[in-house]
Each structure stands twice: as structure tokens, then as C-alpha cells.
Coordinates of N, CA and C in Angstrom, one line a residue:
X344 N -7.4 21.5 3.5 CA -6.0 21.3 3.5 C -5.3 22.1 4.6
X345 N -5.8 23.3 4.8 CA -5.2 24.2 5.8 C -5.3 23.5 7.2
X346 N -6.5 22.9 7.5 CA -6.6 22.3 8.8 C -5.7 21.1 8.9
X347 N -5.6 20.3 7.8 CA -4.7 19.1 7.8 C -3.2 19.6 8.0
X348 N -2.8 20.6 7.4 CA -1.5 21.1 7.5 C -1.2 21.6 8.9
X349 N -2.2 22.2 9.6 CA -2.0 22.7 11.0 C -2.0 21.5 12.0
X350 N -2.8 20.5 11.8 CA -2.9 19.4 12.8 C -2.6 18.1 12.3
X351 N -1.7 18.0 11.3 CA -1.4 16.7 10.7 C -0.8 15.7 11.7
X352 N -0.1 16.1 12.7 CA 0.5 15.2 13.7 C -0.5 14.6 14.6
X353 N -1.5 15.5 14.9 CA -2.6 15.0 15.8 C -3.5 14.0 15.0
X354 N -3.7 14.3 13.7 CA -4.5 13.4 12.9 C -3.7 12.1 12.8
X355 N -2.4 12.2 12.7 CA -1.5 11.0 12.7 C -1.7 10.2 14.0
X356 N -1.9 10.9 15.1 CA -2.2 10.2 16.4 C -3.5 9.4 16.3
X357 N -4.5 10.0 15.7 CA -5.8 9.3 15.5 C -5.6 8.1 14.6
X358 N -4.8 8.2 13.6 CA -4.5 7.1 12.7 C -3.7 6.0 13.5
X359 N -2.9 6.4 14.4 CA -2.2 5.4 15.2 C -3.2 4.6 16.0
X360 N -4.2 5.2 16.6 CA -5.2 4.6 17.4 C -6.0 3.6 16.5
X361 N -6.4 4.1 15.4 CA -7.1 3.2 14.4 C -6.3 2.0 14.1
X362 N -5.0 2.2 13.8 CA -4.2 1.0 13.4 C -4.0 0.1 14.6
X363 N -3.9 0.7 15.8 CA -3.8 -0.2 17.0 C -5.0 -1.1 17.2
X364 N -6.2 -0.6 17.0 CA -7.3 -1.4 17.1 C -7.4 -2.4 15.9
X365 N -7.1 -2.0 14.7 CA -7.1 -2.9 13.6 C -6.1 -4.0 13.8
X366 N -4.9 -3.7 14.2 CA -3.9 -4.8 14.4 C -4.2 -5.7 15.6
X367 N -4.8 -5.1 16.6 CA -5.1 -5.9 17.8 C -6.3 -6.8 17.6
X368 N -7.3 -6.3 16.8 CA -8.5 -7.1 16.7 C -8.5 -8.0 15.4
X369 N -7.6 -7.7 14.5 CA -7.7 -8.5 13.2 C -6.3 -8.7 12.6
X370 N -5.6 -7.6 12.4 CA -4.4 -7.6 11.6 C -3.3 -8.6 12.0
X371 N -3.0 -8.6 13.3 CA -1.9 -9.4 13.8 C -2.1 -10.9 13.5
X372 N -3.3 -11.3 13.5 CA -3.6 -12.7 13.3 C -3.7 -13.1 11.8
X373 N -4.1 -12.2 11.0 CA -4.4 -12.5 9.6 C -3.3 -12.0 8.6
X374 N -2.6 -11.0 8.9 CA -1.6 -10.5 8.0 C -0.3 -11.3 8.1
X375 N 0.5 -11.4 7.1 CA 1.8 -12.0 7.2 C 2.7 -11.3 8.2
X376 N 3.5 -12.1 9.0 CA 4.3 -11.5 10.0 C 5.2 -10.3 9.5
X377 N 5.8 -10.5 8.4 CA 6.7 -9.4 7.9 C 5.9 -8.1 7.6
X378 N 4.7 -8.3 7.1 CA 3.9 -7.1 6.9 C 3.4 -6.5 8.2
X379 N 3.1 -7.3 9.2 CA 2.8 -6.8 10.5 C 3.9 -6.0 11.1
X380 N 5.1 -6.5 11.0 CA 6.2 -5.7 11.5 C 6.3 -4.3 10.9
X381 N 6.1 -4.3 9.6 CA 6.3 -3.0 8.9 C 5.1 -2.0 9.3
X382 N 4.0 -2.6 9.5 CA 2.9 -1.7 10.0 C 3.2 -1.2 11.4
X383 N 3.8 -2.0 12.3 CA 4.2 -1.5 13.6 C 5.3 -0.5 13.4
X384 N 6.1 -0.6 12.4 CA 7.2 0.4 12.2 C 6.6 1.7 11.8
X385 N 5.5 1.7 11.0 CA 4.8 2.9 10.6 C 4.1 3.5 11.9
X386 N 3.5 2.7 12.7 CA 2.9 3.2 13.9 C 3.9 3.8 14.8
X387 N 5.1 3.3 14.9 CA 6.2 3.9 15.7 C 6.6 5.2 15.1
X388 N 6.6 5.4 13.8 CA 6.8 6.7 13.2 C 5.8 7.7 13.5
X389 N 4.5 7.3 13.6 CA 3.4 8.2 13.9 C 3.6 8.7 15.3
X390 N 4.0 7.8 16.3 CA 4.3 8.2 17.6 C 5.4 9.2 17.7
X391 N 6.5 8.9 16.9 CA 7.6 9.7 16.8 C 7.3 11.1 16.4
X392 N 6.4 11.3 15.3 CA 6.0 12.6 14.9 C 5.2 13.3 15.9
X393 N 4.3 12.5 16.6 CA 3.5 13.2 17.7 C 4.4 13.7 18.8
X394 N 5.5 12.9 19.1 CA 6.4 13.3 20.2 C 7.1 14.6 19.7
X395 N 7.5 14.7 18.5 CA 8.3 15.8 18.0 C 7.4 17.1 18.0
X396 N 6.2 17.0 17.6 CA 5.4 18.2 17.4 C 4.2 18.5 18.3
X397 N 4.0 17.5 19.2 CA 2.8 17.8 20.2 C 3.2 17.5 21.6
X398 N 3.7 16.3 21.9 CA 3.9 15.8 23.3 C 5.3 15.3 23.5
X399 N 6.3 16.0 23.9 CA 6.2 17.4 24.4 C 6.2 18.5 23.3
X400 N 6.6 18.1 22.1 CA 6.7 19.0 21.0 C 7.8 20.0 21.0
X401 N 7.8 21.0 20.1 CA 8.8 22.0 20.1 C 9.9 21.8 19.0
X402 N 9.7 20.8 18.2 CA 10.8 20.6 17.2 C 11.0 21.8 16.2
X403 N 10.0 22.6 15.8 CA 10.2 23.7 14.9 C 11.2 24.7 15.6
X404 N 11.0 25.1 16.8 CA 11.9 26.1 17.5 C 13.3 25.4 17.7
X405 N 13.3 24.2 18.1 CA 14.6 23.5 18.3 C 15.4 23.5 17.0
X406 N 14.7 23.2 15.9 CA 15.4 23.1 14.6 C 15.9 24.5 14.1
X407 N 15.0 25.4 14.1 CA 15.3 26.7 13.5 C 16.1 27.6 14.4
X408 N 15.8 27.6 15.7 CA 16.5 28.5 16.7 C 17.7 27.9 17.4
X409 N 17.6 26.7 17.8 CA 18.8 26.1 18.5 C 19.8 25.5 17.5
X410 N 19.3 24.8 16.5 CA 20.2 24.1 15.6 C 20.7 25.0 14.5
X411 N 19.8 25.7 13.7 CA 20.2 26.5 12.6 C 20.5 28.0 13.1
X412 N 20.0 28.3 14.3 CA 20.2 29.7 14.9 C 19.7 30.8 13.9
X413 N 18.6 30.6 13.3 CA 18.0 31.6 12.4 C 17.7 32.8 13.1
X414 N 18.1 34.0 12.7 CA 17.9 35.2 13.4 C 16.7 36.0 12.9
X415 N 16.4 36.0 11.6 CA 15.4 36.9 11.1 C 14.0 36.4 11.1
X416 N 13.8 35.1 10.8 CA 12.5 34.6 10.7 C 12.5 33.1 11.2
X417 N 12.7 32.9 12.5 CA 12.8 31.5 13.0 C 11.5 30.8 13.0
X418 N 10.4 31.5 12.8 CA 9.1 30.8 12.8 C 8.8 30.2 11.4
X419 N 9.6 30.5 10.4 CA 9.4 30.0 9.1 C 10.6 29.7 8.3
X420 N 11.8 29.7 8.9 CA 13.0 29.5 8.1 C 14.1 28.9 9.0
X421 N 14.8 27.9 8.4 CA 14.7 27.3 7.1 C 13.5 26.3 7.1
X422 N 13.0 25.9 8.3 CA 11.9 24.9 8.4 C 10.6 25.6 8.5
X423 N 9.6 25.3 7.7 CA 8.3 26.0 7.8 C 7.2 24.9 7.8
X424 N 6.0 25.4 8.0 CA 4.9 24.5 8.2 C 4.5 23.7 7.0
X425 N 4.7 24.3 5.8 CA 4.4 23.6 4.5 C 5.4 22.5 4.3
X426 N 6.7 22.8 4.4 CA 7.7 21.7 4.3 C 7.4 20.6 5.2
X427 N 7.1 20.9 6.5 CA 6.9 19.9 7.5 C 5.7 19.0 7.1
X428 N 4.7 19.6 6.7 CA 3.5 18.9 6.3 C 3.8 17.9 5.1
X429 N 4.4 18.4 4.1 CA 4.7 17.7 2.9 C 5.7 16.5 3.2
X430 N 6.7 16.8 4.0 CA 7.7 15.8 4.3 C 7.2 14.7 5.2
X431 N 6.5 15.1 6.2 CA 6.0 14.1 7.2 C 4.8 13.3 6.8
X432 N 4.0 13.9 5.9 CA 2.7 13.2 5.5 C 2.9 12.6 4.1
X433 N 3.0 13.5 3.1 CA 2.9 13.0 1.7 C 4.2 12.1 1.4
X434 N 5.3 12.5 1.8 CA 6.5 11.8 1.4 C 6.8 10.6 2.4
X435 N 6.7 10.9 3.7 CA 7.0 9.9 4.7 C 5.9 8.8 4.6
X436 N 4.7 9.2 4.6 CA 3.6 8.2 4.6 C 3.7 7.3 3.4
X437 N 4.0 7.9 2.2 CA 4.1 7.1 1.0 C 5.2 6.1 1.1
X438 N 6.3 6.5 1.6 CA 7.5 5.6 1.7 C 7.1 4.4 2.6
X439 N 6.5 4.7 3.8 CA 6.2 3.7 4.7 C 5.1 2.7 4.2
X440 N 4.1 3.3 3.5 CA 3.0 2.5 3.0 C 3.5 1.6 1.8
X441 N 4.4 2.1 1.0 CA 4.9 1.3 -0.1 C 5.6 0.0 0.5
X442 N 6.4 0.2 1.5 CA 7.0 -1.0 2.1 C 6.0 -2.0 2.7
X443 N 4.9 -1.4 3.3 CA 3.8 -2.3 3.8 C 3.1 -3.0 2.7
X444 N 2.9 -2.4 1.6 CA 2.2 -3.0 0.4 C 3.0 -4.0 -0.3
X445 N 4.3 -3.9 -0.2 CA 5.2 -4.9 -0.8 C 6.2 -5.5 0.2
X446 N 5.6 -6.2 1.1 CA 6.4 -6.7 2.3 C 7.5 -7.7 1.9
X447 N 7.4 -8.4 0.7 CA 8.4 -9.3 0.3 C 9.6 -8.7 -0.4
X448 N 9.5 -7.4 -0.6 CA 10.7 -6.6 -1.2 C 11.5 -6.2 0.0
X449 N 12.3 -7.1 0.5 CA 13.0 -6.9 1.7 C 13.9 -5.7 1.8
X450 N 14.5 -5.4 0.7 CA 15.4 -4.2 0.7 C 14.6 -2.9 1.0
X451 N 13.3 -2.9 0.5 CA 12.5 -1.7 0.8 C 12.0 -1.7 2.2
X452 N 11.6 -2.8 2.8 CA 11.3 -2.9 4.2 C 12.4 -2.6 5.1
X453 N 13.6 -3.1 4.7 CA 14.8 -2.8 5.5 C 15.2 -1.3 5.4
X454 N 15.0 -0.7 4.3 CA 15.2 0.8 4.2 C 14.2 1.5 5.1
X455 N 13.0 1.0 5.2 CA 12.0 1.7 6.1 C 12.4 1.6 7.6
X456 N 12.7 0.4 8.0 CA 13.0 0.2 9.5 C 14.3 0.8 9.8
X457 N 15.3 0.7 8.9 CA 16.6 1.2 9.2 C 16.8 2.7 9.2
X458 N 15.7 3.4 8.8 CA 15.7 4.9 9.0 C 16.0 5.3 10.4
X459 N 15.8 4.3 11.3 CA 16.1 4.6 12.7 C 17.6 5.0 12.9
X460 N 18.4 4.5 12.0 CA 19.9 4.8 12.1 C 20.1 6.4 12.0
X461 N 19.3 6.9 11.0 CA 19.4 8.4 10.8 C 18.7 9.1 11.9
X462 N 17.6 8.6 12.4 CA 16.9 9.2 13.5 C 17.7 9.3 14.7
X463 N 18.4 8.1 15.0 CA 19.2 8.1 16.2 C 20.4 9.0 16.1
X464 N 21.0 9.1 15.0 CA 22.1 10.1 14.8 C 21.7 11.5 15.0
X465 N 20.5 11.8 14.4 CA 20.0 13.2 14.4 C 19.6 13.6 15.8
X466 N 18.8 12.7 16.5 CA 18.2 13.0 17.8 C 19.2 12.8 19.0
X467 N 19.9 11.7 18.9 CA 20.8 11.5 20.1 C 22.1 12.3 20.0
X468 N 22.5 12.7 18.8 CA 23.8 13.4 18.6 C 23.6 14.8 18.2
X469 N 23.2 15.1 17.0 CA 23.1 16.4 16.5 C 22.2 17.4 17.3
X470 N 20.9 16.9 17.5 CA 20.0 17.8 18.1 C 20.3 18.0 19.6
X471 N 20.7 16.9 20.3 CA 21.1 17.0 21.7 C 22.3 17.9 21.8
X472 N 23.2 17.9 20.9 CA 24.4 18.8 20.9 C 24.0 20.2 20.8
X473 N 23.0 20.5 19.8 CA 22.5 21.9 19.6 C 21.8 22.4 20.8
X474 N 21.0 21.5 21.4 CA 20.2 21.8 22.6 C 20.9 21.8 23.9
X475 N 22.1 21.1 23.8 CA 22.9 20.9 25.0 C 22.1 20.2 26.1
X476 N 21.5 19.1 25.8 CA 20.6 18.4 26.6 C 20.7 16.9 26.4
X477 N 20.2 16.1 27.2 CA 20.2 14.6 27.1 C 19.0 14.1 26.4
X478 N 18.0 14.9 26.2 CA 16.7 14.5 25.5 C 16.2 15.6 24.6
X479 N 15.5 15.2 23.6 CA 14.8 16.1 22.7 C 13.6 15.4 22.2
X480 N 12.5 16.1 21.8 CA 11.3 15.5 21.3 C 11.6 14.6 20.1
X481 N 11.3 13.3 20.2 CA 11.5 12.3 19.2 C 12.5 11.3 19.6
X482 N 13.3 11.6 20.6 CA 14.4 10.6 21.0 C 13.8 9.4 21.7
X483 N 12.7 9.7 22.5 CA 12.1 8.6 23.3 C 11.5 7.5 22.4
X484 N 10.8 7.9 21.4 CA 10.1 7.0 20.5 C 11.2 6.3 19.6
X485 N 12.2 7.0 19.3 CA 13.3 6.3 18.5 C 13.9 5.2 19.3
X486 N 14.2 5.4 20.6 CA 14.9 4.4 21.4 C 14.0 3.3 21.8
X487 N 12.8 3.6 22.2 CA 11.9 2.6 22.8 C 10.9 2.0 21.8
X488 N 10.7 2.6 20.6 CA 9.8 2.0 19.6 C 10.5 1.6 18.3
X489 N 11.2 2.6 17.7 CA 11.7 2.3 16.4 C 12.9 1.4 16.4
X490 N 13.8 1.5 17.4 CA 14.9 0.5 17.4 C 14.4 -0.9 17.7
X491 N 13.5 -1.2 18.7 CA 13.1 -2.6 18.8 C 12.4 -3.1 17.6
X492 N 11.6 -2.3 16.9 CA 11.0 -2.8 15.7 C 12.0 -3.2 14.6
X493 N 13.0 -2.3 14.5 CA 14.1 -2.5 13.5 C 14.8 -3.8 13.8
X494 N 15.2 -4.0 15.1 CA 15.9 -5.2 15.5 C 15.1 -6.4 15.2
X495 N 13.8 -6.4 15.5 CA 13.0 -7.6 15.3 C 12.8 -7.9 13.8
X496 N 12.7 -6.8 13.0 CA 12.6 -7.0 11.6 C 13.8 -7.8 11.0
X497 N 15.0 -7.3 11.4 CA 16.2 -7.9 11.0 C 16.3 -9.4 11.5
X498 N 15.9 -9.6 12.8 CA 15.9 -10.9 13.4 C 14.9 -11.8 12.6
X499 N 13.8 -11.3 12.2 CA 12.8 -12.1 11.5 C 13.3 -12.5 10.1
X500 N 13.9 -11.6 9.4 CA 14.4 -11.9 8.1 C 15.5 -12.9 8.2
X501 N 16.4 -12.7 9.1 CA 17.6 -13.6 9.2 C 17.2 -15.0 9.6
X502 N 16.2 -15.2 10.4 CA 15.8 -16.5 10.9 C 14.7 -17.2 10.0
X503 N 14.0 -16.5 9.2 CA 12.9 -17.1 8.4 C 13.1 -16.9 6.9
X504 N 14.0 -16.0 6.5 CA 14.2 -15.8 5.1 C 15.7 -15.7 4.8
X505 N 16.4 -16.8 5.0 CA 17.9 -16.8 4.9 C 18.3 -16.4 3.5
X506 N 17.5 -16.7 2.5 CA 17.8 -16.4 1.1 C 17.7 -14.9 0.7
X507 N 17.1 -14.1 1.7 CA 17.0 -12.7 1.4 C 17.8 -11.8 2.3
X508 N 18.7 -12.5 3.1 CA 19.5 -11.7 4.1 C 20.3 -10.6 3.4
X509 N 20.8 -10.9 2.2 CA 21.6 -10.0 1.5 C 20.9 -8.7 1.2
X510 N 19.6 -8.7 1.1 CA 18.8 -7.5 0.8 C 18.9 -6.5 2.0
X511 N 19.1 -7.1 3.2 CA 19.2 -6.2 4.4 C 20.3 -5.1 4.3
X512 N 21.4 -5.5 3.6 CA 22.5 -4.6 3.5 C 22.1 -3.4 2.6
X513 N 21.2 -3.7 1.6 CA 20.8 -2.6 0.8 C 19.9 -1.6 1.6
X514 N 19.3 -2.1 2.6 CA 18.5 -1.2 3.5 C 19.3 -0.1 4.1
X515 N 20.6 -0.2 4.3 CA 21.4 0.8 5.0 C 21.5 2.0 4.1
X516 N 22.1 1.9 2.9 CA 22.0 3.1 2.0 C 20.6 3.5 1.6
X517 N 19.7 2.5 1.5 CA 18.3 2.9 1.2 C 17.7 3.8 2.2
X518 N 18.0 3.5 3.5 CA 17.5 4.4 4.6 C 18.0 5.8 4.5
X519 N 19.3 5.9 4.2 CA 19.8 7.3 4.1 C 19.3 8.0 2.9
X520 N 19.1 7.3 1.8 CA 18.5 7.9 0.6 C 17.1 8.4 0.8
X521 N 16.3 7.5 1.5 CA 14.9 7.8 1.8 C 14.8 9.0 2.7
X522 N 15.7 9.1 3.7 CA 15.6 10.3 4.6 C 16.0 11.5 3.9
X523 N 16.9 11.4 3.0 CA 17.3 12.6 2.2 C 16.1 13.1 1.3
X524 N 15.5 12.1 0.6 CA 14.4 12.5 -0.2 C 13.2 12.9 0.6
X525 N 12.9 12.3 1.7 CA 11.6 12.6 2.4 C 11.8 13.8 3.3
X526 N 13.0 14.0 3.9 CA 13.1 15.1 4.9 C 14.1 16.1 4.6
X527 N 15.3 15.8 4.2 CA 16.4 16.7 4.1 C 16.3 17.6 2.9
X528 N 16.2 16.9 1.7 CA 16.2 17.7 0.5 C 15.0 18.7 0.4
X529 N 13.8 18.3 0.7 CA 12.7 19.3 0.7 C 12.9 20.5 1.5
X530 N 13.5 20.4 2.7 CA 13.8 21.5 3.5 C 14.7 22.5 2.8
X531 N 15.8 22.0 2.2 CA 16.7 23.0 1.6 C 16.2 23.5 0.2
X532 N 15.4 22.7 -0.5 CA 14.9 23.1 -1.8 C 13.8 24.1 -1.6
X533 N 12.9 24.0 -0.5 CA 11.8 24.8 -0.3 C 12.0 25.9 0.7
X534 N 13.2 26.1 1.2 CA 13.4 27.1 2.2 C 13.3 28.5 1.6
X535 N 12.7 29.4 2.3 CA 12.4 30.8 1.8 C 12.0 31.6 3.0
X536 N 12.7 32.7 3.3 CA 12.4 33.5 4.4 C 11.1 34.3 4.2
X537 N 10.6 34.4 3.0 CA 9.4 35.2 2.8 C 8.2 34.3 2.5
X538 N 8.3 33.0 2.8 CA 7.2 32.1 2.6 C 6.0 32.5 3.5
X539 N 4.8 31.9 3.1 CA 3.6 32.2 3.8 C 3.1 31.1 4.8
X540 N 4.1 30.3 5.2 CA 3.7 29.2 6.0 C 4.5 29.1 7.4
X541 N 4.3 30.1 8.2 CA 5.0 30.1 9.5 C 4.3 29.0 10.4
X542 N 5.1 28.5 11.4 CA 4.5 27.6 12.4 C 3.6 28.5 13.3
X543 N 2.5 27.9 13.7 CA 1.7 28.5 14.7 C 2.4 28.6 16.0
X544 N 2.1 29.6 16.8 CA 2.8 29.7 18.1 C 2.7 28.5 19.0
X545 N 1.5 27.8 18.9 CA 1.3 26.6 19.8 C 2.1 25.5 19.4
X546 N 2.5 25.4 18.1 CA 3.4 24.3 17.6 C 4.8 24.6 17.5
X547 N 5.1 25.9 17.6 CA 6.5 26.4 17.5 C 7.3 26.0 18.7
X548 N 6.7 26.1 19.9 CA 7.5 25.9 21.1 C 6.9 24.7 21.8
X549 N 7.7 24.0 22.6 CA 7.3 22.9 23.4 C 8.3 22.6 24.4
X550 N 9.1 21.5 24.2 CA 10.1 21.1 25.1 C 11.1 22.2 25.4
X551 N 11.3 22.6 26.7 CA 12.3 23.6 27.1 C 12.3 24.9 26.3
X552 N 11.1 25.5 26.2 CA 11.0 26.7 25.4 C 12.0 27.8 25.9
X553 N 12.1 28.0 27.2 CA 13.0 29.0 27.7 C 14.5 28.7 27.3
X554 N 14.9 27.5 27.4 CA 16.3 27.1 27.0 C 16.5 27.4 25.6
X555 N 15.6 27.1 24.7 CA 15.7 27.3 23.3 C 15.8 28.8 23.0
X556 N 15.0 29.6 23.6 CA 15.0 31.0 23.5 C 16.3 31.6 23.9
X557 N 16.9 31.1 25.0 CA 18.2 31.6 25.5 C 19.3 31.3 24.6
X558 N 19.3 30.0 24.0 CA 20.3 29.7 23.0 C 20.2 30.6 21.8
X559 N 19.0 30.9 21.4 CA 18.8 31.7 20.2 C 19.2 33.2 20.5
X560 N 18.8 33.7 21.7 CA 19.2 35.1 22.0 C 20.7 35.2 22.2
X561 N 21.3 34.2 22.8 CA 22.8 34.3 23.0 C 23.5 34.3 21.7
X562 N 23.0 33.4 20.7 CA 23.7 33.4 19.4 C 23.4 34.7 18.6
X563 N 22.3 35.3 18.8 CA 21.9 36.5 18.1 C 22.8 37.6 18.7
X564 N 23.0 37.7 20.0 CA 23.8 38.7 20.6 C 25.3 38.5 20.2
X565 N 25.7 37.3 20.0 CA 27.1 37.0 19.6 C 27.3 37.5 18.2
X566 N 26.3 37.4 17.3 CA 26.5 37.9 16.0 C 26.6 39.4 16.0
X567 N 25.7 40.1 16.8 CA 25.7 41.5 16.9 C 27.1 42.1 17.4
X568 N 27.6 41.4 18.4 CA 28.9 41.8 18.9 C 30.0 41.7 17.9
X569 N 29.9 40.6 17.0 CA 31.0 40.4 16.0 C 31.0 41.5 15.0
X570 N 29.8 42.1 14.7 CA 29.7 43.2 13.7 C 29.8 44.5 14.4
X571 N 30.0 44.6 15.7 CA 30.2 45.8 16.4 C 29.0 46.5 16.8
X572 N 27.8 45.8 16.9 CA 26.6 46.4 17.4 C 26.3 45.8 18.8
X573 N 26.1 46.7 19.7 CA 25.8 46.3 21.1 C 24.4 46.6 21.5

């Protein structure tokens, strides 16, 4: 479990390769189109996670140091390795796989693919604002993989399942609820400065480490000045 928690996103990358071969050699021709789209959506999420935590990576420091500006324990608060593992593997994988297993439950599939709305808001707006940059790890896969898959899913349902179009609307609140359950709530419920699950140095920093450290040090200095400590 310790190994899985440390390298879950790389294991997810291996899973992506396995799914790519499976879909290319068999799945795309034999699975129902709606199920195929949902599998590609999960594959896009696996790439998204790999981009956030490995290539270029750095999401832990961007989240804790640039966004939350945690001063005392940025390597483990409010975001820590255990939360990250549970959210991205057990909760996220379960949500995506459920939609794949029940492809005709359109509102569930729509909730899955429309999670991109939350991802786009988080990466393109909130995180970029915190980082003061035009890019952050995860934005590329959101724009070039997750959005096209979501658009095609909606197009497919509208053109081939007109009787189920109404379920697409349920996917909008469904996506926000899913993101709260899978990612947002666990972080706030499980946050603890004295936890035993810090991010490893190699996964803590990635994209623009120096810029993240400068934002963090500047914010820390600002706090000290406000309380009269120089």
C-alpha cells in the first residue's frame, strides 16, 4: 500500500497504456460506442493525474504553497499524500468505473464527462490566478483531452439517444456533487497538520518550483510584517 500511495499516478500511467492497447486492439470495435467514450474519458483523467503529479507535476506545492499559502507544514497541509491517494484512486476510479459499467445511465455518464467543467474552472481560473501564470499542471489534458471527450459524449447522446437528452442536464449538478465527494470534501475532512503523510520531495515540486517558492516566501514575509516581526 505504501508503494501504491507513493507512485499511484505512475501506476495510473501504466493503466492508461494497458487501456490504450485494449481499446485499440479490441475494445473500440466490440464495446458499445457510449461505453467506449466513457473509457476514453477515464483514460483522459489518468493523463490528467499524470500531468498534475509527474509530468511536469508539482500540484502539491502549487496547492499548499501558492493557493492555500500554508506556512507551517506545506508538505502535508491542507493537502497530503494520503488524501491525494484516496481521492484520486479509490474515489475517482470508483466514480469513473461505475459510469463505464452502467453506460446506459446517461445522467451518470454525463456527470463523469462534465467534471471537466469543474476542472476547467479550477485550472484555468483559480490555480492560474494563484500561480499568476497561463498554465499549470493539469490544464493541458483538460483542454486537449477532457473537453473533446465531453463534447463528443454530448454530441453522441443528442444524435443517437434523443429520448435521453434530458438526463444530460442532470450531469451538470452531478459533476459538481461528484467533485465535492471525490476531491473537495475529503481534503477538508482529513486535513491535519500533524498527519504522517507528507508528500515526498520528488512529488512535492515540479512546474515552476522557484516561482512557487517565491510566492510562498513573499506571503510568509507579508504575514510576519503584519504581526510586527521582521
